[in-house]
PDB file of C-alpha atoms in Angstrom:
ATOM      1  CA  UNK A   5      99.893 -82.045 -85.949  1.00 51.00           C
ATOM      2  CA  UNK A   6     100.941 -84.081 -88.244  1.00 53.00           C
ATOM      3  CA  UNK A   7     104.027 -86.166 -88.043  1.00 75.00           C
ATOM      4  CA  UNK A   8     106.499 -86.138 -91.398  1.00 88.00           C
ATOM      5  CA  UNK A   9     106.641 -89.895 -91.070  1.00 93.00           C
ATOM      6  CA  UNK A  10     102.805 -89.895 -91.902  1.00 94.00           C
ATOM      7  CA  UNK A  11     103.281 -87.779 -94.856  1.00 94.00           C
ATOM      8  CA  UNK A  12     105.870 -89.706 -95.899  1.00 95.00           C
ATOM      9  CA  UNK A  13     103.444 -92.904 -96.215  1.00 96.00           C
ATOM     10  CA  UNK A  14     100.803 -91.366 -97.875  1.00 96.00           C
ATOM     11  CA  UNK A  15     103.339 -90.460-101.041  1.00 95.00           C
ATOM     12  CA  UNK A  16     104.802 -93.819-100.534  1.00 96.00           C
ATOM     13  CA  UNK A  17     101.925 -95.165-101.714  1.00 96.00           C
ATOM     14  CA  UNK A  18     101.335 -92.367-104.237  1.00 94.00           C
ATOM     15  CA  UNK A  19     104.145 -93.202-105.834  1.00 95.00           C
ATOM     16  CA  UNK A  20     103.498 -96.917-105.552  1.00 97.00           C
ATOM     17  CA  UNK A  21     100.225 -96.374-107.620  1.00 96.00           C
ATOM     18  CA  UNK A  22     102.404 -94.342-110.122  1.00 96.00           C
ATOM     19  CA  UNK A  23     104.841 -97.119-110.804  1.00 98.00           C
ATOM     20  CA  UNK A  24     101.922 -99.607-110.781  1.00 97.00           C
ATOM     21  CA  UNK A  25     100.206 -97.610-114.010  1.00 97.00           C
ATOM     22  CA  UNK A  26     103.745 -97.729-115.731  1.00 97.00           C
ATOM     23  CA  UNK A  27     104.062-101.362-115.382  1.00 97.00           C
ATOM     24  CA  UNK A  28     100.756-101.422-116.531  1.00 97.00           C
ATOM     25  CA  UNK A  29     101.616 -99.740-119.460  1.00 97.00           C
ATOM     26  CA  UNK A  30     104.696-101.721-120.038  1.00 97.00           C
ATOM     27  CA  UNK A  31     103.018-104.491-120.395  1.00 97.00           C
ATOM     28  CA  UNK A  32     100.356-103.647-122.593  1.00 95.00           C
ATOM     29  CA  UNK A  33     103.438-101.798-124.974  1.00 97.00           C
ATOM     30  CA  UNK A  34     105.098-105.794-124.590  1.00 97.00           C
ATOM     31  CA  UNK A  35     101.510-107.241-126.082  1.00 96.00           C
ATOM     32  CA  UNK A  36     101.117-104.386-128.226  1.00 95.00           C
ATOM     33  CA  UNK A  37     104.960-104.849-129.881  1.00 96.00           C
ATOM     34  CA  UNK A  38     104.159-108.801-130.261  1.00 95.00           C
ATOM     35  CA  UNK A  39     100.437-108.374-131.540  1.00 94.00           C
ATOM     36  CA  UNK A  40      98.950-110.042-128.949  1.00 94.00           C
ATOM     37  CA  UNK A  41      95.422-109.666-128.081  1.00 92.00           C
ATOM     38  CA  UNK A  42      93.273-109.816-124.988  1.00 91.00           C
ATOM     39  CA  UNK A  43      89.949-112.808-125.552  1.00 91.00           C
ATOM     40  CA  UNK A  44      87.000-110.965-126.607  1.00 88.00           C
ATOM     41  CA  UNK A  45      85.644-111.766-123.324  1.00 90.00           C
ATOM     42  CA  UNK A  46      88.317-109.914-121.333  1.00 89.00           C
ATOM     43  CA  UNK A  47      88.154-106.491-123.519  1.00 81.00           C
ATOM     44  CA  UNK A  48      86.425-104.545-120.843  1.00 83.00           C
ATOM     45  CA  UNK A  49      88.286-106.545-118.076  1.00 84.00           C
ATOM     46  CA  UNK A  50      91.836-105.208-118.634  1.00 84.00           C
ATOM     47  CA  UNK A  51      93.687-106.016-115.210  1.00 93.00           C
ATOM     48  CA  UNK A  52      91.226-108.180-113.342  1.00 93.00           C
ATOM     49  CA  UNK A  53      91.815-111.440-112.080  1.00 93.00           C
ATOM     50  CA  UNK A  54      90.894-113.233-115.129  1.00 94.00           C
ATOM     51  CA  UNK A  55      93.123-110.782-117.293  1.00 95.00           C
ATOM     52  CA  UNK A  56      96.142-111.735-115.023  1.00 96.00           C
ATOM     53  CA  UNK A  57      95.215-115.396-115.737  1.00 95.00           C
ATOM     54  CA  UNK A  58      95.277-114.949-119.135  1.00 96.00           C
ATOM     55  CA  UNK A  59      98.699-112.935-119.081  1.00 96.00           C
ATOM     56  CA  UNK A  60     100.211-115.656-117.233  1.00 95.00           C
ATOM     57  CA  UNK A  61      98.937-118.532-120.214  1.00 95.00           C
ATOM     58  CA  UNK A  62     100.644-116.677-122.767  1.00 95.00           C
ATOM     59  CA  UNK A  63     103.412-118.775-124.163  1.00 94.00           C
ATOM     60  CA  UNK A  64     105.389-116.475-126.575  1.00 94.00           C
ATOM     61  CA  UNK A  65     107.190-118.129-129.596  1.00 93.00           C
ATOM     62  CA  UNK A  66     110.523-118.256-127.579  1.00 95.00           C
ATOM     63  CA  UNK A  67     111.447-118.905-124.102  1.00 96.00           C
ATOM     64  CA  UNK A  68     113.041-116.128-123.380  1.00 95.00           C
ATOM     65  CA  UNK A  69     109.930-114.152-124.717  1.00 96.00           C
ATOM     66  CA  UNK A  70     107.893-116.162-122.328  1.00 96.00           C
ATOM     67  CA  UNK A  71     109.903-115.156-119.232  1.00 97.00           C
ATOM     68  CA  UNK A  72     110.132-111.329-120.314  1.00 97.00           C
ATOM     69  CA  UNK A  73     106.461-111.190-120.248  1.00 97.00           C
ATOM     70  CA  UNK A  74     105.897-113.342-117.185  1.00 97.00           C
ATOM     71  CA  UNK A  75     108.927-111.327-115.531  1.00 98.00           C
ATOM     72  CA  UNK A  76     106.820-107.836-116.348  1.00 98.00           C
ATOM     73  CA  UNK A  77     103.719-109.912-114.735  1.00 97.00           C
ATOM     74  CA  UNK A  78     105.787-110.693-111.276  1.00 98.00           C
ATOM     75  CA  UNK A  79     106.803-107.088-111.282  1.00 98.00           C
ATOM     76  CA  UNK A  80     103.391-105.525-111.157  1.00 97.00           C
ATOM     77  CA  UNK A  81     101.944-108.397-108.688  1.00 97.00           C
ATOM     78  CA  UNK A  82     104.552-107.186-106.594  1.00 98.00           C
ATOM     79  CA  UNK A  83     103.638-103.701-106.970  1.00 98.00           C
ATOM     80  CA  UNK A  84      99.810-104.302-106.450  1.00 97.00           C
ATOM     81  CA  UNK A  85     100.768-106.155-103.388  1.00 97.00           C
ATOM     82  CA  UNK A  86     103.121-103.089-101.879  1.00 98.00           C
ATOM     83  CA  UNK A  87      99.929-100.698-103.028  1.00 98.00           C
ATOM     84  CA  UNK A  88      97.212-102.909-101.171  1.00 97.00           C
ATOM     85  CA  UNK A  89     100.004-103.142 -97.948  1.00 98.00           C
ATOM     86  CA  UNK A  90     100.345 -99.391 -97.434  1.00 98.00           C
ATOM     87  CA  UNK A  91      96.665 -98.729 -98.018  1.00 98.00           C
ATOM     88  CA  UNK A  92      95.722-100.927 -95.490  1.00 98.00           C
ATOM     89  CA  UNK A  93      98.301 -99.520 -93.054  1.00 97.00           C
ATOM     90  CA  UNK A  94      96.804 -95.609 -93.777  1.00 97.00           C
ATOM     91  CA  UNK A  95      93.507 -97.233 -93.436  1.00 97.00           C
ATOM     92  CA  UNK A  96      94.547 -98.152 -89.800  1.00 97.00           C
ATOM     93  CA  UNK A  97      96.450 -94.554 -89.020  1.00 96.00           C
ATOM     94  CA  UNK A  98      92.971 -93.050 -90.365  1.00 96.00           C
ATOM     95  CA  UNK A  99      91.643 -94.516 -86.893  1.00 96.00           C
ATOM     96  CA  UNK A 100      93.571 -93.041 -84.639  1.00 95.00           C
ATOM     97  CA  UNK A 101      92.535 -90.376 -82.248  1.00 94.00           C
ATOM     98  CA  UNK A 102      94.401 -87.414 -84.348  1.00 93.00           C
ATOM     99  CA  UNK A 103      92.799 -88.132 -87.291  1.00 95.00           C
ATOM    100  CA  UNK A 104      89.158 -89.959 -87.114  1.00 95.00           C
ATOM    101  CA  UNK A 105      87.277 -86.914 -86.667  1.00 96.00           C
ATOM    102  CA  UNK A 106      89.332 -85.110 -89.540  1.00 96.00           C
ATOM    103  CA  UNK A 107      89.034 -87.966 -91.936  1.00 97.00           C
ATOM    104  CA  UNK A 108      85.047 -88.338 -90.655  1.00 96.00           C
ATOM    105  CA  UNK A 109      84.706 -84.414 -91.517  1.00 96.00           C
ATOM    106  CA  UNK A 110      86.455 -84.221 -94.924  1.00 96.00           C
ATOM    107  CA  UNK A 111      84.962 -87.695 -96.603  1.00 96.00           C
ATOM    108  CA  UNK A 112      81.220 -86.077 -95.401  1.00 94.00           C
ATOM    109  CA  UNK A 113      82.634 -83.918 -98.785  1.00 94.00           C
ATOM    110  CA  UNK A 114      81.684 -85.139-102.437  1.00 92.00           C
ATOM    111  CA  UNK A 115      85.068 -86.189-104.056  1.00 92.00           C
ATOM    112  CA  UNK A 116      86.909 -86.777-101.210  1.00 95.00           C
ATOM    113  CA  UNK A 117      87.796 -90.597-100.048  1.00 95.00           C
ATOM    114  CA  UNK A 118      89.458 -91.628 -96.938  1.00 97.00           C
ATOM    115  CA  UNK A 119      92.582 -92.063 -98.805  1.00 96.00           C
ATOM    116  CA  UNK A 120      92.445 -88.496-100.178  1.00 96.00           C
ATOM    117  CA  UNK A 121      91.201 -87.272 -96.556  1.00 96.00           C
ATOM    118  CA  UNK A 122      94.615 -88.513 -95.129  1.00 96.00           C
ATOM    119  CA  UNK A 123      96.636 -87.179 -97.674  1.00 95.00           C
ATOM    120  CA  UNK A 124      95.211 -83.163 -97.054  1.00 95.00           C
ATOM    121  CA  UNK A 125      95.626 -83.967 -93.438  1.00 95.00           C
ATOM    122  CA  UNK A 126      98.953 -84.791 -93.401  1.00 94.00           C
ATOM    123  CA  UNK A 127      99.986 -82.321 -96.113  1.00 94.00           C
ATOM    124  CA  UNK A 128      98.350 -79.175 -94.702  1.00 92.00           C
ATOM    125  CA  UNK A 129      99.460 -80.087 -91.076  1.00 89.00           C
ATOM    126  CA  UNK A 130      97.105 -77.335 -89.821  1.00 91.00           C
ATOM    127  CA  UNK A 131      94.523 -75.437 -91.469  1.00 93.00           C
ATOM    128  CA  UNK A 132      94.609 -72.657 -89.507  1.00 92.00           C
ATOM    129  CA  UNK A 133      97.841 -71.432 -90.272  1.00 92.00           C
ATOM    130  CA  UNK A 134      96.857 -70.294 -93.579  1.00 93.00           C
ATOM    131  CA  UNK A 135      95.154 -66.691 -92.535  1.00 93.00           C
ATOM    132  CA  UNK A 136      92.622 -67.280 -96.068  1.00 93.00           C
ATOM    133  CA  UNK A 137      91.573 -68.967 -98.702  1.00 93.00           C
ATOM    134  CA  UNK A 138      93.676 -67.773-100.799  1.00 92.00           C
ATOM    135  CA  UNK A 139      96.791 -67.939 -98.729  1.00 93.00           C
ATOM    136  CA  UNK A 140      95.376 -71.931 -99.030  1.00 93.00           C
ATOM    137  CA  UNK A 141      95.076 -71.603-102.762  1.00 93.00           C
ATOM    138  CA  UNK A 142      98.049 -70.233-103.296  1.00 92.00           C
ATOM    139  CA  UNK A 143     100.086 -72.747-101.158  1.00 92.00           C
ATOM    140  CA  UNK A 144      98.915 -75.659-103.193  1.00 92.00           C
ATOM    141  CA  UNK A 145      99.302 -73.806-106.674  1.00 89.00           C
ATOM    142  CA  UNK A 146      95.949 -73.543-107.995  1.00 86.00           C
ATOM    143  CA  UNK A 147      95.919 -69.395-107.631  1.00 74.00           C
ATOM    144  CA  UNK A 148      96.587 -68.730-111.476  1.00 58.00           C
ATOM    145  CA  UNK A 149      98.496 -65.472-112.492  1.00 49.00           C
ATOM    146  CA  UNK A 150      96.765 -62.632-113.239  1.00 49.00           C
ATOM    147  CA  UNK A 151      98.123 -59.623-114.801  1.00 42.00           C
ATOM    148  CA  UNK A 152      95.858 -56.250-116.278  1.00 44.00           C
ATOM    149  CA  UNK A 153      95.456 -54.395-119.649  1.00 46.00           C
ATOM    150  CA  UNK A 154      93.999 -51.247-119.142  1.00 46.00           C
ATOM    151  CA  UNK A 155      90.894 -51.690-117.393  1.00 47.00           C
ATOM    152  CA  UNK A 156      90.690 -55.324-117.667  1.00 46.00           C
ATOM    153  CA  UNK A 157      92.423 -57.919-116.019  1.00 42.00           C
ATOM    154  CA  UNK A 158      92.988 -61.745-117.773  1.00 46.00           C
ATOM    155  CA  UNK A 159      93.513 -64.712-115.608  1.00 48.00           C
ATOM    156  CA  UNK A 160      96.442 -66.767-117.107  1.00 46.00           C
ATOM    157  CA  UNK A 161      97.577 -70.190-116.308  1.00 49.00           C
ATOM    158  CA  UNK A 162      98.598 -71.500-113.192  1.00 56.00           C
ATOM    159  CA  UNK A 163     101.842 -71.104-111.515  1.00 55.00           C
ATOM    160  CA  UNK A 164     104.724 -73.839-111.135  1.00 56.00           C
ATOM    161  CA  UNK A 165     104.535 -73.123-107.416  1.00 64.00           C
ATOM    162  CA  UNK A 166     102.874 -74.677-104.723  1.00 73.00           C
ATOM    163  CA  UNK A 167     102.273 -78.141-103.644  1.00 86.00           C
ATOM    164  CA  UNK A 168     102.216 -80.033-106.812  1.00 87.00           C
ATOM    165  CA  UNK A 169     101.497 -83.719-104.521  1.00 88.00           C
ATOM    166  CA  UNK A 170      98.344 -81.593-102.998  1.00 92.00           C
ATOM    167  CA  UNK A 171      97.482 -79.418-106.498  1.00 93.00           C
ATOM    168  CA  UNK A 172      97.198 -82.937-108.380  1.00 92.00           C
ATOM    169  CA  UNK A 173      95.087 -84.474-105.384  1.00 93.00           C
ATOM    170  CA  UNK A 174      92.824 -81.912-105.117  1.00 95.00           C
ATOM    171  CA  UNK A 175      91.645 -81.660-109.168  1.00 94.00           C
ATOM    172  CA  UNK A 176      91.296 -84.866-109.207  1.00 94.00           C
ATOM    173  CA  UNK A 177      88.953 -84.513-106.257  1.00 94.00           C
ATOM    174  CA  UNK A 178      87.288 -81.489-108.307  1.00 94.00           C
ATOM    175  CA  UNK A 179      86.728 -83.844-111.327  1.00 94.00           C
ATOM    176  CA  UNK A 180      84.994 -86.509-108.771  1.00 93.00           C
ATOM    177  CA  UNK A 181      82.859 -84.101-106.660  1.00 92.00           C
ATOM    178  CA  UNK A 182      81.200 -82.334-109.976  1.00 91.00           C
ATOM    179  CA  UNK A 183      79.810 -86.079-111.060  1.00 90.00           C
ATOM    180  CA  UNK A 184      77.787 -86.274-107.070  1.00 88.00           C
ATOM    181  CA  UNK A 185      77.598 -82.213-106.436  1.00 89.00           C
ATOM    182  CA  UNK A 186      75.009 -80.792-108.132  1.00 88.00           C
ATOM    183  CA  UNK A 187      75.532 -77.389-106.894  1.00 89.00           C
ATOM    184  CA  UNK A 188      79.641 -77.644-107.951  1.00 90.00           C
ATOM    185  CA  UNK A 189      78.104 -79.469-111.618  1.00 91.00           C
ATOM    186  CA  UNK A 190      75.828 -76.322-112.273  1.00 91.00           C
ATOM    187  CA  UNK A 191      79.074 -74.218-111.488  1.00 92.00           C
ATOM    188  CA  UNK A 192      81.392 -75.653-113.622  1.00 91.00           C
ATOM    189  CA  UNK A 193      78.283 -75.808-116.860  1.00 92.00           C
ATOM    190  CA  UNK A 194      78.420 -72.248-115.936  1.00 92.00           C
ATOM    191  CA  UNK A 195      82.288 -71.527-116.125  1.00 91.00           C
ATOM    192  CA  UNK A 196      82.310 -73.948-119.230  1.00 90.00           C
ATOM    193  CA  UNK A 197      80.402 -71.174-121.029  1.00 90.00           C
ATOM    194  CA  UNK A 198      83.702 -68.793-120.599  1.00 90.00           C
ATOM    195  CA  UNK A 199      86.432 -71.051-120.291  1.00 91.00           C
ATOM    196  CA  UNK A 200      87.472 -74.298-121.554  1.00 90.00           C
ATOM    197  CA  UNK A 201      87.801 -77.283-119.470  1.00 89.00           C
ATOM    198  CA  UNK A 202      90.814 -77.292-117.354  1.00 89.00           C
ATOM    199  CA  UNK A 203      90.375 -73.646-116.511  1.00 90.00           C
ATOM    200  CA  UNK A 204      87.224 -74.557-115.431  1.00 92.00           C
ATOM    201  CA  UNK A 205      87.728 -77.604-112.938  1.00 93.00           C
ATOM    202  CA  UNK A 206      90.708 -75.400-111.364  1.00 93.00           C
ATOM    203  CA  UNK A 207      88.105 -73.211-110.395  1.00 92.00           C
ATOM    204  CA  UNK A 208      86.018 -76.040-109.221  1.00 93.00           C
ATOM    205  CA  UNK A 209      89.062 -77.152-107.307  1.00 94.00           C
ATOM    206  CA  UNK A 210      88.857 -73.671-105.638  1.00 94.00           C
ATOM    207  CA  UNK A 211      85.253 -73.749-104.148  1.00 93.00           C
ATOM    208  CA  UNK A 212      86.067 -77.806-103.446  1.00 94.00           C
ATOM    209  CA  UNK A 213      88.934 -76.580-101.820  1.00 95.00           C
ATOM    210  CA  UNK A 214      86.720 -73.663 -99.805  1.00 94.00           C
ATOM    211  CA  UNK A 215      84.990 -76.824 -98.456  1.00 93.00           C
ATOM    212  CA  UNK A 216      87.745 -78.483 -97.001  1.00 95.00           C
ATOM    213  CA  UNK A 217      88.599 -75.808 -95.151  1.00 95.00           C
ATOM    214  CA  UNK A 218      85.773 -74.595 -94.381  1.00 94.00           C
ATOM    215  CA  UNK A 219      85.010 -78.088 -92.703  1.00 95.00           C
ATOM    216  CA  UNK A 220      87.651 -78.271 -90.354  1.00 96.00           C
ATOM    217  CA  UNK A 221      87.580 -75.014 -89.160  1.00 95.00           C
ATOM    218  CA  UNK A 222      84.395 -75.166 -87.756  1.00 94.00           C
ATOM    219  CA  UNK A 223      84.401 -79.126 -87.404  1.00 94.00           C
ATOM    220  CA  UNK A 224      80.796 -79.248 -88.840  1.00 92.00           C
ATOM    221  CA  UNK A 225      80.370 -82.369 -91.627  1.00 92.00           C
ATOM    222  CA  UNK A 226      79.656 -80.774 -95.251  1.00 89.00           C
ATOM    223  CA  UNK A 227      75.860 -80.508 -95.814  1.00 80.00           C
ATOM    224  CA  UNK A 228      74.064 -78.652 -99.074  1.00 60.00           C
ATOM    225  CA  UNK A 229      73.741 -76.013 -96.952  1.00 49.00           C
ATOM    226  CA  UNK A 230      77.780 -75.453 -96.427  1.00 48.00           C
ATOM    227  CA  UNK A 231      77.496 -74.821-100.307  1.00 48.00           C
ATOM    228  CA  UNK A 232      76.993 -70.657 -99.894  1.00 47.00           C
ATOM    229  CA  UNK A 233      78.896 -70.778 -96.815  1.00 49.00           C
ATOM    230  CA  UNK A 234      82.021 -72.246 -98.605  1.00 52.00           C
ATOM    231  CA  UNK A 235      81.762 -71.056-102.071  1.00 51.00           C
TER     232      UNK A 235
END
């Protein structure tokens, strides 16, 4: 099983990468407020080394302007630099005996990276204490409400239960696995004809998440044949 301290540094770093994309977007607000422009030739390079060369020339028309922006620069070097620490440290726990068969089981899945691998291991402890899929589902939130009228029943939105760390993992998985699945691409083309697109990738995020389990309960790598199996 997993040990809490393990889950604790996989949201470490999730939250890491969340305060890196605000600083991120602090600083592009800073150049935005002062009408400063990236060089043609760094448009499509936002954040790359040569952008953070360029952020670091700017000389704004004061010095204390200067050393806000530069101040905003340290700040998400420093970030970057706790982000790339931690990674590297799951990288290594990803190697140890508990895990490396896990992790080699779950990334054989489209959409899911060793990163993401760690972070359902160490959330869902044990898959076999959730008796079904849906027991699964429901635990991470993505088992919308349903209620009936008459003879029909309507699927609403989701609920605000569940694991919302796992529930935003997981679509985001979804989102990556229907761009190298062609089976889960043809499935969510098909629910796209009923529902619009977030209703659709939650159900995507269902069968992805049919995979995962299925996967480590029988320790057998994904292959296109696990599609009926798991779906």
């Amino acid at each position: 099983k997993a040990a809490p301290e393990a889950r604790f540094l996989l949201r470490t770093r999730y939250q890491c990468v969340k305060d890196q994309t605000r600083q991120m977007n602090r600083i592009k607000h800073t150049l935005m407020v002062f009408g400063i422009d990236p060089p043609t030739a760094l448009e499509k390079a936002h954040w790359s080394r040569n952008f953070i060369q360029w952020l670091r020339s700017i000389e704004m028309k004061t010095h204390e302007g200067t050393l806000g922006l530069q101040n905003q620069v340290d700040r998400l070097l420093s970030i970057r630099a706790d982000v790339l620490k931690i990674t590297k440290q799951i990288r290594q726990l990803s190697r140890a005996d508990k895990y490396k068969e896990y992790v080699s089981l779950l990334i054989s899945i489209p959409g899911v990276s060793l990163l993401s691998a760690m972070v359902y291991l160490t959330e869902l402890i044990d898959i076999n204490r959730f008796k079904n899929l849906d027991e699964l589902a429901s635990y991470i939130g993505i088992a919308p409400r349903e209620h009936s009228s008459g003879d029909k029943q309507h699927t609403g939105s989701l609920t605000k239960l569940g694991n919302k760390f796992l529930r935003h993992l997981l679509i985001e998985s979804a989102w990556t696995a229907v761009r190298y699945d062609t089976t889960l691409m043809a499935c969510y083309i098909e629910y796209r004809k009923y529902h619009n697109h977030g209703r659709a990738i939650i159900k995507i995020a269902k069968k992805l998440l049919s995979r995962l389990r299925y996967v480590l309960i029988h320790k057998e790598k994904y292959k296109y044949t696990l599609a009926l199996k798991s779906s």
